[in-house]
XYZ file of C-alpha atoms in Angstrom:
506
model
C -78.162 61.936 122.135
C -74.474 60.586 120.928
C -72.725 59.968 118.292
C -73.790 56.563 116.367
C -70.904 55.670 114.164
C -70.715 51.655 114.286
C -70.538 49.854 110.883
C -74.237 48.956 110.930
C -75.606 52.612 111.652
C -73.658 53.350 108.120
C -75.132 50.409 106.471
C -78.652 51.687 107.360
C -77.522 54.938 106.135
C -76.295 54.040 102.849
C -79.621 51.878 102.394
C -82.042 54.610 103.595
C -79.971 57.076 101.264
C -80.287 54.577 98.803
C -84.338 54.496 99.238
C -84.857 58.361 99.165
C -82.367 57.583 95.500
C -84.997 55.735 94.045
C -87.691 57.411 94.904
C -86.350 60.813 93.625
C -85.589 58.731 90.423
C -89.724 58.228 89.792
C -90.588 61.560 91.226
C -88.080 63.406 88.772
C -88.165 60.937 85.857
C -92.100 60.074 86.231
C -93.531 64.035 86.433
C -91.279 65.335 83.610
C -93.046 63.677 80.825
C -95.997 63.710 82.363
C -96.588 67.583 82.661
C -94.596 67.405 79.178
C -97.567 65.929 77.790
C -100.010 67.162 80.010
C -99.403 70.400 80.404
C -97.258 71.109 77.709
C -93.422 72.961 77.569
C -94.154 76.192 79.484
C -95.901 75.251 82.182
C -93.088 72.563 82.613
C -90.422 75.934 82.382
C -92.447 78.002 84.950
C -92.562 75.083 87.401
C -88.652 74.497 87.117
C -87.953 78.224 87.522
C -90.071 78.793 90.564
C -88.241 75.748 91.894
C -84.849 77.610 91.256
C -86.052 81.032 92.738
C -87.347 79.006 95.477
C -83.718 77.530 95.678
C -82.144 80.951 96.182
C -84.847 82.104 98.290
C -84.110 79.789 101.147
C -80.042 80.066 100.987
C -79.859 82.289 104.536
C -81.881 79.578 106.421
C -79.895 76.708 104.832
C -76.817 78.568 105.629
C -78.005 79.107 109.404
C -78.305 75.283 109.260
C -75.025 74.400 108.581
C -73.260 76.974 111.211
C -75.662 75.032 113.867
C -74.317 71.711 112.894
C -70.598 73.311 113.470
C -71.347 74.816 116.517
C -73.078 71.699 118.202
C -69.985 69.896 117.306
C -67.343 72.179 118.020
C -68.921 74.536 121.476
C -69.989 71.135 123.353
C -69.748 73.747 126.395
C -71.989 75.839 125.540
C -76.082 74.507 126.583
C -77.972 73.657 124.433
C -80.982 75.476 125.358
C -78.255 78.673 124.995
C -77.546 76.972 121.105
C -80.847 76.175 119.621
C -82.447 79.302 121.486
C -80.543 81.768 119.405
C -80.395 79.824 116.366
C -84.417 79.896 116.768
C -83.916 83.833 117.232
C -82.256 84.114 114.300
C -84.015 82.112 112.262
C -87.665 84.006 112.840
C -85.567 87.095 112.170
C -84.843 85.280 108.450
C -88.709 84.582 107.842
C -90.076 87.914 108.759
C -87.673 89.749 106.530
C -88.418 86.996 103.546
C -91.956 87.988 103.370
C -91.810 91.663 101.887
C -89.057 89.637 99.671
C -91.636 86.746 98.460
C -94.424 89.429 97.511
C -91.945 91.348 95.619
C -90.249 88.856 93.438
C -94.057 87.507 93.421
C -95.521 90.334 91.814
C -92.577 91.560 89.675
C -92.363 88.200 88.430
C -93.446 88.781 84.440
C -91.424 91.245 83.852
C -88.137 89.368 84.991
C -88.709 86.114 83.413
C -90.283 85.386 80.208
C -93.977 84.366 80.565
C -96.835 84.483 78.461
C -100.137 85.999 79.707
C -102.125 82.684 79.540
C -99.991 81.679 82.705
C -99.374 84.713 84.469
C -101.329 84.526 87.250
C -100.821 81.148 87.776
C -97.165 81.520 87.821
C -97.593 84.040 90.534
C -99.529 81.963 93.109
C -97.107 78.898 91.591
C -93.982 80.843 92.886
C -95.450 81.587 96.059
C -96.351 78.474 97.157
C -93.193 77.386 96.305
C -91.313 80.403 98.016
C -92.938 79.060 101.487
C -92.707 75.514 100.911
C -88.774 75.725 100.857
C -88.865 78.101 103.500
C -90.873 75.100 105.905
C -88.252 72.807 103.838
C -85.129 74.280 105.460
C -87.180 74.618 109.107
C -87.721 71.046 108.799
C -84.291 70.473 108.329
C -83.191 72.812 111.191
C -85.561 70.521 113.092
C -83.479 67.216 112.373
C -80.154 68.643 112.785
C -79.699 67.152 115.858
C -80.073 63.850 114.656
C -78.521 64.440 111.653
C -74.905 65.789 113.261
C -75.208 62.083 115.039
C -75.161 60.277 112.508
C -78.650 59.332 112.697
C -79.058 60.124 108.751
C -81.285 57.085 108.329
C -83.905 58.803 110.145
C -83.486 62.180 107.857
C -83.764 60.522 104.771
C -87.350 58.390 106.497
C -88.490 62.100 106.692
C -87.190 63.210 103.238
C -88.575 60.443 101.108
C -92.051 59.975 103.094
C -91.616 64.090 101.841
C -90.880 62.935 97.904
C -93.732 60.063 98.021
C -96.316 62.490 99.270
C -95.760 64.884 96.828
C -95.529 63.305 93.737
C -99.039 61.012 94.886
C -100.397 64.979 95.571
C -98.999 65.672 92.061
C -100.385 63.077 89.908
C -103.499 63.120 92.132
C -103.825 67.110 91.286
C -103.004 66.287 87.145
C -105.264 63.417 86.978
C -108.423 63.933 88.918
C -108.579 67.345 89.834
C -107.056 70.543 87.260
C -104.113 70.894 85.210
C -103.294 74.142 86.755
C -100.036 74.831 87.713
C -101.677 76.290 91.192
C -102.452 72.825 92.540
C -99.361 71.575 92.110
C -97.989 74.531 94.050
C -100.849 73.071 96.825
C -99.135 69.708 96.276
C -95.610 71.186 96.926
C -96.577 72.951 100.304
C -98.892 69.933 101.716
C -96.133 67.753 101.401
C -93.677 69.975 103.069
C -96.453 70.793 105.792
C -96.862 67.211 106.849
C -93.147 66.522 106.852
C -92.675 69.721 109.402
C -95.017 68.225 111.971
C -93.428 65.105 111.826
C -90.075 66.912 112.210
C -91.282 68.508 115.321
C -91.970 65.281 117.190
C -88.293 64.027 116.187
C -86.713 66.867 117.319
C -88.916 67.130 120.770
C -88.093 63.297 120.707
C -83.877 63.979 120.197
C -83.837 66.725 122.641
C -86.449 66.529 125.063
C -85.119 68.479 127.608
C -84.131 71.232 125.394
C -86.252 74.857 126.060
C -86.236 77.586 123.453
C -86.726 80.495 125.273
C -85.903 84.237 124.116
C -84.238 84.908 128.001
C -81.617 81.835 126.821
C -80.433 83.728 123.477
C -77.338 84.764 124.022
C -75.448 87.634 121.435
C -71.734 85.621 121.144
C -73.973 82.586 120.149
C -76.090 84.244 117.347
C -72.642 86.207 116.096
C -71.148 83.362 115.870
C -73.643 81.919 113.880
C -74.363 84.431 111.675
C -70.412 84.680 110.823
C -70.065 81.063 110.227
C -73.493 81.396 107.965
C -72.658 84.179 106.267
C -70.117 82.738 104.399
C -71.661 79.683 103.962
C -74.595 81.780 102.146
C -71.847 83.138 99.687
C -70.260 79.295 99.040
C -74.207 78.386 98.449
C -74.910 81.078 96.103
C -72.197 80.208 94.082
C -73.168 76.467 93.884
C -76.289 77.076 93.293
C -75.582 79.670 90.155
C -73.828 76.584 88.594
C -76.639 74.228 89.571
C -80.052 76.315 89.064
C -78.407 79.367 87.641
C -79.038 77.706 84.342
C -82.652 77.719 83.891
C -82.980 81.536 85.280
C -80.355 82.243 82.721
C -82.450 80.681 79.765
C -85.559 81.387 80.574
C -84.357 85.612 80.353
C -82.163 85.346 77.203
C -83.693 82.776 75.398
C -86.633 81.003 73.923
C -89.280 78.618 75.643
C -88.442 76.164 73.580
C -85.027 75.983 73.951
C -85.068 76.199 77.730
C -87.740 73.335 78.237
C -85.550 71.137 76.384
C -82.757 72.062 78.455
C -84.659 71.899 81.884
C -86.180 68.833 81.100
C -82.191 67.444 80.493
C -81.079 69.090 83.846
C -83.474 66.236 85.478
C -80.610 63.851 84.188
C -77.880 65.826 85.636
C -79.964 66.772 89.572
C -80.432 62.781 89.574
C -76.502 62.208 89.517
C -76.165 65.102 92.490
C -78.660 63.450 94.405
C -76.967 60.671 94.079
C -73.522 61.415 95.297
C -75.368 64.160 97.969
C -76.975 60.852 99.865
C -73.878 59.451 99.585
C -71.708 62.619 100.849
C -74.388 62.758 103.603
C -73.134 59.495 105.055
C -69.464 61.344 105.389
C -70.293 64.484 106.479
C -71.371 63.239 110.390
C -68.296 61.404 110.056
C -66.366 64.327 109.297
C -67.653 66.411 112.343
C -66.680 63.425 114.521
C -63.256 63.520 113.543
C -62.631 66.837 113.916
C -64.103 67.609 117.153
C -61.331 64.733 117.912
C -58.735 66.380 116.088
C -58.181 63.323 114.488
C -56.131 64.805 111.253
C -54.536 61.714 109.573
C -58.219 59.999 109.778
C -59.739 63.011 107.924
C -57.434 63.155 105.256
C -57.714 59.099 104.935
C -61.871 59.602 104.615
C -61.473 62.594 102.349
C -59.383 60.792 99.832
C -61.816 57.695 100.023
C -64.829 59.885 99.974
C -63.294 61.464 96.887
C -63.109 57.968 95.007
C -66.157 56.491 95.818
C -67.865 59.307 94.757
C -66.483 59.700 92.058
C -66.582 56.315 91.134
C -70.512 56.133 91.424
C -71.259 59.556 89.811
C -68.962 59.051 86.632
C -70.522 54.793 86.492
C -73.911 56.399 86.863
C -73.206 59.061 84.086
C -71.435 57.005 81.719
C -74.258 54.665 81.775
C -76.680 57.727 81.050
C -73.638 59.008 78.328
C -73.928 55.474 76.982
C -77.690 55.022 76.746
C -79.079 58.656 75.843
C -80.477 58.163 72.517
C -82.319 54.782 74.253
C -83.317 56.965 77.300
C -84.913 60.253 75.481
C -87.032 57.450 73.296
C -88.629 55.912 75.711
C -88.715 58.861 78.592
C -89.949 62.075 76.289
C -90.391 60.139 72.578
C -88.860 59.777 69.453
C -89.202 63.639 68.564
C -87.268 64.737 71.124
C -83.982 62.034 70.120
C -82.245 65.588 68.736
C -81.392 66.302 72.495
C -78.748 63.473 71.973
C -75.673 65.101 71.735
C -76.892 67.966 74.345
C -77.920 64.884 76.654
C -74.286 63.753 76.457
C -72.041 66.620 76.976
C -74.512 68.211 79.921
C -73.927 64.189 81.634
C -70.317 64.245 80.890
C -69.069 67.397 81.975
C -71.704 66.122 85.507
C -69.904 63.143 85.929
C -66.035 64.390 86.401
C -67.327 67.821 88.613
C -70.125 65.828 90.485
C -67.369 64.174 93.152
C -65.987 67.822 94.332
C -68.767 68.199 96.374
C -67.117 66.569 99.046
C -64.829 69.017 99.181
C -67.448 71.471 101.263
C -67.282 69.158 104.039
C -63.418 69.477 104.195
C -63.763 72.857 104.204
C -66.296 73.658 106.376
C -64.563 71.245 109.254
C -61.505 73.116 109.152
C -63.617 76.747 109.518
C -62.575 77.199 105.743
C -65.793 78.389 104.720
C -64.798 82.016 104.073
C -61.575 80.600 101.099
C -64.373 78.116 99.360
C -67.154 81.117 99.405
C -65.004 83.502 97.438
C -63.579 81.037 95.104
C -67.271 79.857 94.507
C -68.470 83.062 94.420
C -65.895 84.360 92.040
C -66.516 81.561 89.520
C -70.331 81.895 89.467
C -70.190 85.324 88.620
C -67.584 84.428 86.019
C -69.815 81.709 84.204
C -72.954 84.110 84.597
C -70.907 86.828 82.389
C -69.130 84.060 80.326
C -72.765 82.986 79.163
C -74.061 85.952 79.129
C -71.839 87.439 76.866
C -71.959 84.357 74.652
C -75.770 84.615 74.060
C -75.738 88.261 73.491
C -72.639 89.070 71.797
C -71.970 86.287 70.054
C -75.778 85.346 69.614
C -74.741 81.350 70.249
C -77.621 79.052 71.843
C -78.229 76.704 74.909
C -74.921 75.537 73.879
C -73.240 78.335 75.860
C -74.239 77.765 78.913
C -73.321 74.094 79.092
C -69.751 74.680 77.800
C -69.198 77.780 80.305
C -70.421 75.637 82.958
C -68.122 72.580 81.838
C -64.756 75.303 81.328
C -65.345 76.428 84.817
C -65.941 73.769 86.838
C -62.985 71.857 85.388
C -60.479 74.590 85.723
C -62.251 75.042 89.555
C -62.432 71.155 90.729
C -59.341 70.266 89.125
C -57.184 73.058 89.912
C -57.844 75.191 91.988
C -59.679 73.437 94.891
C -56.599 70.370 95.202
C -53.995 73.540 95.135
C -55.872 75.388 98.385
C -56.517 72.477 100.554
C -52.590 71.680 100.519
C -52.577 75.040 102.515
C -54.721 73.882 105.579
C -54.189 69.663 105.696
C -51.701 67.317 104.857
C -53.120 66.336 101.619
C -51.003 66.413 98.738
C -52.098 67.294 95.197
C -50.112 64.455 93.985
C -53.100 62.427 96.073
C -56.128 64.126 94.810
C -54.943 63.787 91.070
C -54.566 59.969 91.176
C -57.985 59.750 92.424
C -59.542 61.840 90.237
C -57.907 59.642 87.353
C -59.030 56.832 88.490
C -62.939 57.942 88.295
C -61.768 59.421 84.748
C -60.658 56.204 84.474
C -63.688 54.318 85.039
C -66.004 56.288 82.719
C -63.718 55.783 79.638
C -63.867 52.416 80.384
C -67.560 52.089 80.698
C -67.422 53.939 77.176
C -65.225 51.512 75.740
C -66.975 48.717 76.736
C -70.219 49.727 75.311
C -68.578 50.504 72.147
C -67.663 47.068 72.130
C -70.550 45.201 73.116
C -72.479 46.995 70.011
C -70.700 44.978 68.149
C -72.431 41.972 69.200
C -75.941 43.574 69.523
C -78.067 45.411 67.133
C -80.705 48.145 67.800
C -80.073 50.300 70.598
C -83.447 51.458 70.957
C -84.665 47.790 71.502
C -85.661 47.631 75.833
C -84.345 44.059 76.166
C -80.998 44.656 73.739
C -80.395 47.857 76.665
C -81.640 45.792 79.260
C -79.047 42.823 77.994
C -76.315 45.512 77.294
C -76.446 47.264 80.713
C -76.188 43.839 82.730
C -72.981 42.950 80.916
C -71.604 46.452 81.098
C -72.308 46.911 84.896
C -70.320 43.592 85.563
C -67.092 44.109 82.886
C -67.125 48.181 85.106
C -67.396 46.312 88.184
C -64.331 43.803 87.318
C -62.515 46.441 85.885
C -63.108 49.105 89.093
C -61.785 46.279 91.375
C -58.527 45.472 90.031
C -57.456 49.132 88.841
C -59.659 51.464 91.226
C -59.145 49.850 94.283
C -56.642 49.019 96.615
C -54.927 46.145 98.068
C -56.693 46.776 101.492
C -60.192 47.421 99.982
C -59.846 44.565 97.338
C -58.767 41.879 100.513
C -61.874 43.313 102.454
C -64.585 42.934 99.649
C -62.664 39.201 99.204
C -63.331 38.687 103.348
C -66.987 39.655 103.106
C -67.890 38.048 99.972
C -66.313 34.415 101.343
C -68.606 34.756 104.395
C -71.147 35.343 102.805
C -70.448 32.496 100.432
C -70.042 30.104 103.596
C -73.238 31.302 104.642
C-alpha cells in the first residue's frame, strides 16, 4: 500500500475529519443533558470517570500503536510479516496482564472514588464494560494503522464516526425504550466498539493481504524495539492524559458530587475543542512520517510552523466563540439554573484555547525519536499539577477553582516555554518563530473578543437564539477578514485569492 499524499487525498481528509467533528459535537453535546435530566448528576459523574479510568487503562496498547507507526516508516527493511507479527505478540501479552488489572480496579472501585450505594453495583459492571471497550478501541486502531501511516485517514475517521453514530443511537435507544441503568449504556459502549473491530479486520486483511501473523515470524530486536519506543510514549501519554482526564479523578476523590458534575459536564466544552484540532493534527501527522523517512528537514520545520498556526487559529476561533457565547450556550444546553457555571465556562475555554495548538508538538517529537525529552517533561508537569491541586483543595480548602487554575499555570509555563526552548536543540526552528505564531492565534481570540464586545452594542438580549444566531454570522466574517490580512501570509493570502477567482469564474 503507498503513501497517498496528493492535494485531493488531504481534502478528503480534512472533510472526513470534519464529519467525525460534527458528529462528536451531537454525541457529546446531545447525551450530556440528556442523562443530566434523565439520570440525574451522579450517574452522569460515574459515567465520565469510568471513561477516564478507561482512558488510563488502555495507555500501553495506545503506546504500542504509535511505536508501530514509527517503525513501519522508519525499518522499511524489515518484513512486514516480521513487524506486525511481534507487535501482535506483544500486544496479547498487554491484554492478558490487563485482566487481573480490570477486576481489581473493578472491585476496589467504591472505596477509591466517591460513590453512593444506590449505584454501586452498577458502577462496577459500568467500569468494566468500559475497561474492555477501550481495550477493543485501541485493537481497532492497531488494525488501521496501516492505512492510517498512508495517509489514508479518510478511511479511519469512516470507521471512527460509523463508531460515534452507533453508540450514541445504542445510547438513546438504551435511555428511552429500554432502562435508565447505567449498565446498558456500558452494553451500548462495547457493541459499538465490537462492530467497529470486525469492520477493522476486513480493512486491515484488505491493506495487507499478504501479510501472515505467525508466532515463528516474531522476532526479539523487533518487539525491543517496540517496547522502547512505547515505553516512553506511555510516560508522554500519562502525562497528557493527567492534564486532560486527570481532572475528573481528581474531583470526584477530594470533592463533592455536585461540584464535580458541574465541572465534568463543562469539560465536554473543552474535549470538543481537542477533538477538533486532534482531526486536524491527524491530517499532519502521515505527513510528518513522510518527510522524515525522506529526511526532508527544511519541509518539516515549514509544516510544523504552519501546523502550529492553523491550529491554533481554529482552536482559539472555536473557543473564543464558546468564551463569547457561554452564558447563551449553558441556557439553552443544561437551563437557566445552571447560568452560574458562566465564569467557570470561560476561564476552563480560555486557558483550552492558547494550550490546545501544542499538541502538534508530539508529532515533532516523536519523528525525530524525541519521545524519551517530551515524556519526562510531560511527566514531570503532571505530577506537578496533581500536587499543585492537591495541595490547594486540602491545605488551603479552595474549590473546583484549583484545579482549573493549576492546569492553566502549567500548561502555559509548559507550551510557551519550555517546549519552543527544547525543540531549538534537535531542528532548525527558532524560538523567535514559534513565538510569532503563537501571537498571532493570541491574536485572533482577542480579536474575536473585541468584536463581540462591539457588536452588543447594536444588539440586545444575548440569550435571544436569532440575536446569537445574527451575532455569530457577523463575528465569524469580521474574524475571518481580520485572520487574512494579519494571520496570514503573502503566499497563503495570494493562494486563497487564486482559488477563490476560479471558483468565481466557475
Amino acid at each position: 500500500m503507498e503513501f497517498e499524499g496528493s492535494n485531493k487525498q488531504v481534502v478528503k481528509n480534512i472533510l472526513f475529519n470534519g464529519l467525525n467533528f460534527l458528529v462528536s459535537i451531537i454525541n457529546g453535546l446531545l447525551i450530556t443533558p440528556l442523562i443530566f435530566t434523565k439520570l440525574g448528576k451522579e450517574p452522569f459523574v460515574i459515567i465520565q470517570l469510568t471513561i477516564s479510568i478507561s482512558m488510563y487503562a488502555t495507555l500501553f496498547a495506545n503506546s504500542l500503536n504509535e511505536s508501530l507507526s514509527l517503525i513501519l516508516v522508519l525499518k522499511k527493511e524489515l518484513s512486514k510479516n516480521i513487524i506486525y507479527s511481534s507487535a501482535t505478540f506483544i500486544y496479547l501479552i498487554l491484554v492478558l496482564s490487563f485482566i487481573p488489572f480490570i477486576f481489581v480496579i473493578v472491585y476496589y472501585s467504591e472505596f477509591i472514588f466517591s460513590i453512593s450505594e444506590t449505584y454501586i453495583y452498577d458502577s462496577k459492571i459500568l467500569l468494566a464494560l468500559n475497561l474492555f471497550s477501550f481495550t477493543i478501541i485501541i485493537l481497532t486502531n492497531y488494525l488501521t494503522t496501516p492505512i492510517y501511516i498512508n495517509n489514508r485517514v479518510d478511511t479511519c475517521q469512516q470507521i471512527i464516526t460509523s463508531r460515534n453514530v452507533i453508540r450514541t443511537i445504542l445510547i438513546l435507544g438504551a435511555i428511552y425504550f429500554v432502562s435508565n441503568s447505567l449498565i446498558y449504556i456500558g452494553y451500548a459502549y462495547l457493541a459499538s466498539a465490537i462492530s467497529l473491530l470486525i469492520v477493522a479486520y476486513f480493512i486491515f486483511r484488505k491493506a495487507l493481504p499478504d501479510v501472515f501473523i505467525s508466532y515463528k515470524y516474531v522476532k526479539k530486536e523487533v518487539t525491543k524495539n517496540l517496547v522502547n519506543l512505547g515505553s516512553w510514549s506511555l510516560i508522554f501519554q500519562l502525562g497528557v492524559l493527567v492534564f486532560s482526564y486527570g481532572d475528573i479523578i481528581i474531583a470526584s476523590i477530594l470533592l463533592d458530587n455536585n461540584s464535580t458534575a458541574d465541572f465534568t459536564a463543562l469539560i465536554q466544552w473543552r474535549i470538543l475543542v481537542y477533538s477538533l484540532v486532534g482531526l486536524l493534527l491527524q491530517v499532519f501527522h502521515p505527513i510528518f512520517l513522510k518527510l522524515i523517512n525522506n529526511s526532508e528537514d527544511e519541509k518539516i520545520k515549514k509544516l510544523f510552523l504552519k501546523g502550529l498556526r492553523y491550529l491554533g487559529i481554529l482552536a482559539t476561533i472555536c473557543c473564543a466563540v464558546i468564551f463569547v457565547y457561554s452564558e447563551t450556550i449553558l441556557f439553552y444546553w443544561l437551563g437557566t439554573e445552571y447560568l452560574y457555571l458562566d465564569s467557570m465556562l470561560k476561564l476552563i475555554i480560555f486557558s483550552w484555547g492558547i494550550n490546545c495548538a501544542f499538541t502538534i508538538y508530539k508529532s515533532l517529537y516523536l519523528i525525530y525519536n524525541k519521545i524519551r525529552e517530551i515524556a519526562i517533561i510531560s511527566i514531570i508537569f503532571a505530577l506537578s499539577h496533581i500536587l499543585i491541586s492537591c495541595t490547594l483543595i486540602i491545605v488551603f480548602k479552595f474549590d473546583i477553582y484549583s484545579i482549573i487554575v493549576s492546569s492553566v499555570s502549567l500548561l502555559l509555563i509548559r507550551n510557551i516555554f519550555v517546549y519552543p526552548y527544547f525543540s531549538t536543540s534537535f531542528t532548525t526552528i527558532k524560538v523567535r518563530e514559534i513565538l510569532r505564531e503563537i501571537l498571532k492565534f493570541i491574536f485572533v481570540f482577542f480579536t474575536v473578543i473585541v468584536l463581540y464586545d462591539l457588536l452588543n452594542y447594536y444588539t440586545e438580549n444575548v440569550l435571544s437564539l436569532f440575536n446569537a444566531f445574527f451575532q455569530a454570522i457577523i463575528l465569524g466574517g469580521l474574524t475571518i477578514i481580520s485572520c487574512y490580512f494579519t494571520v496570514l501570509n503573502k503566499v497563503e493570502r495570494l493562494l486563497i485569492k487564486s482559488k477563490l477567482q476560479k471558483w468565481i469564474l466557475k
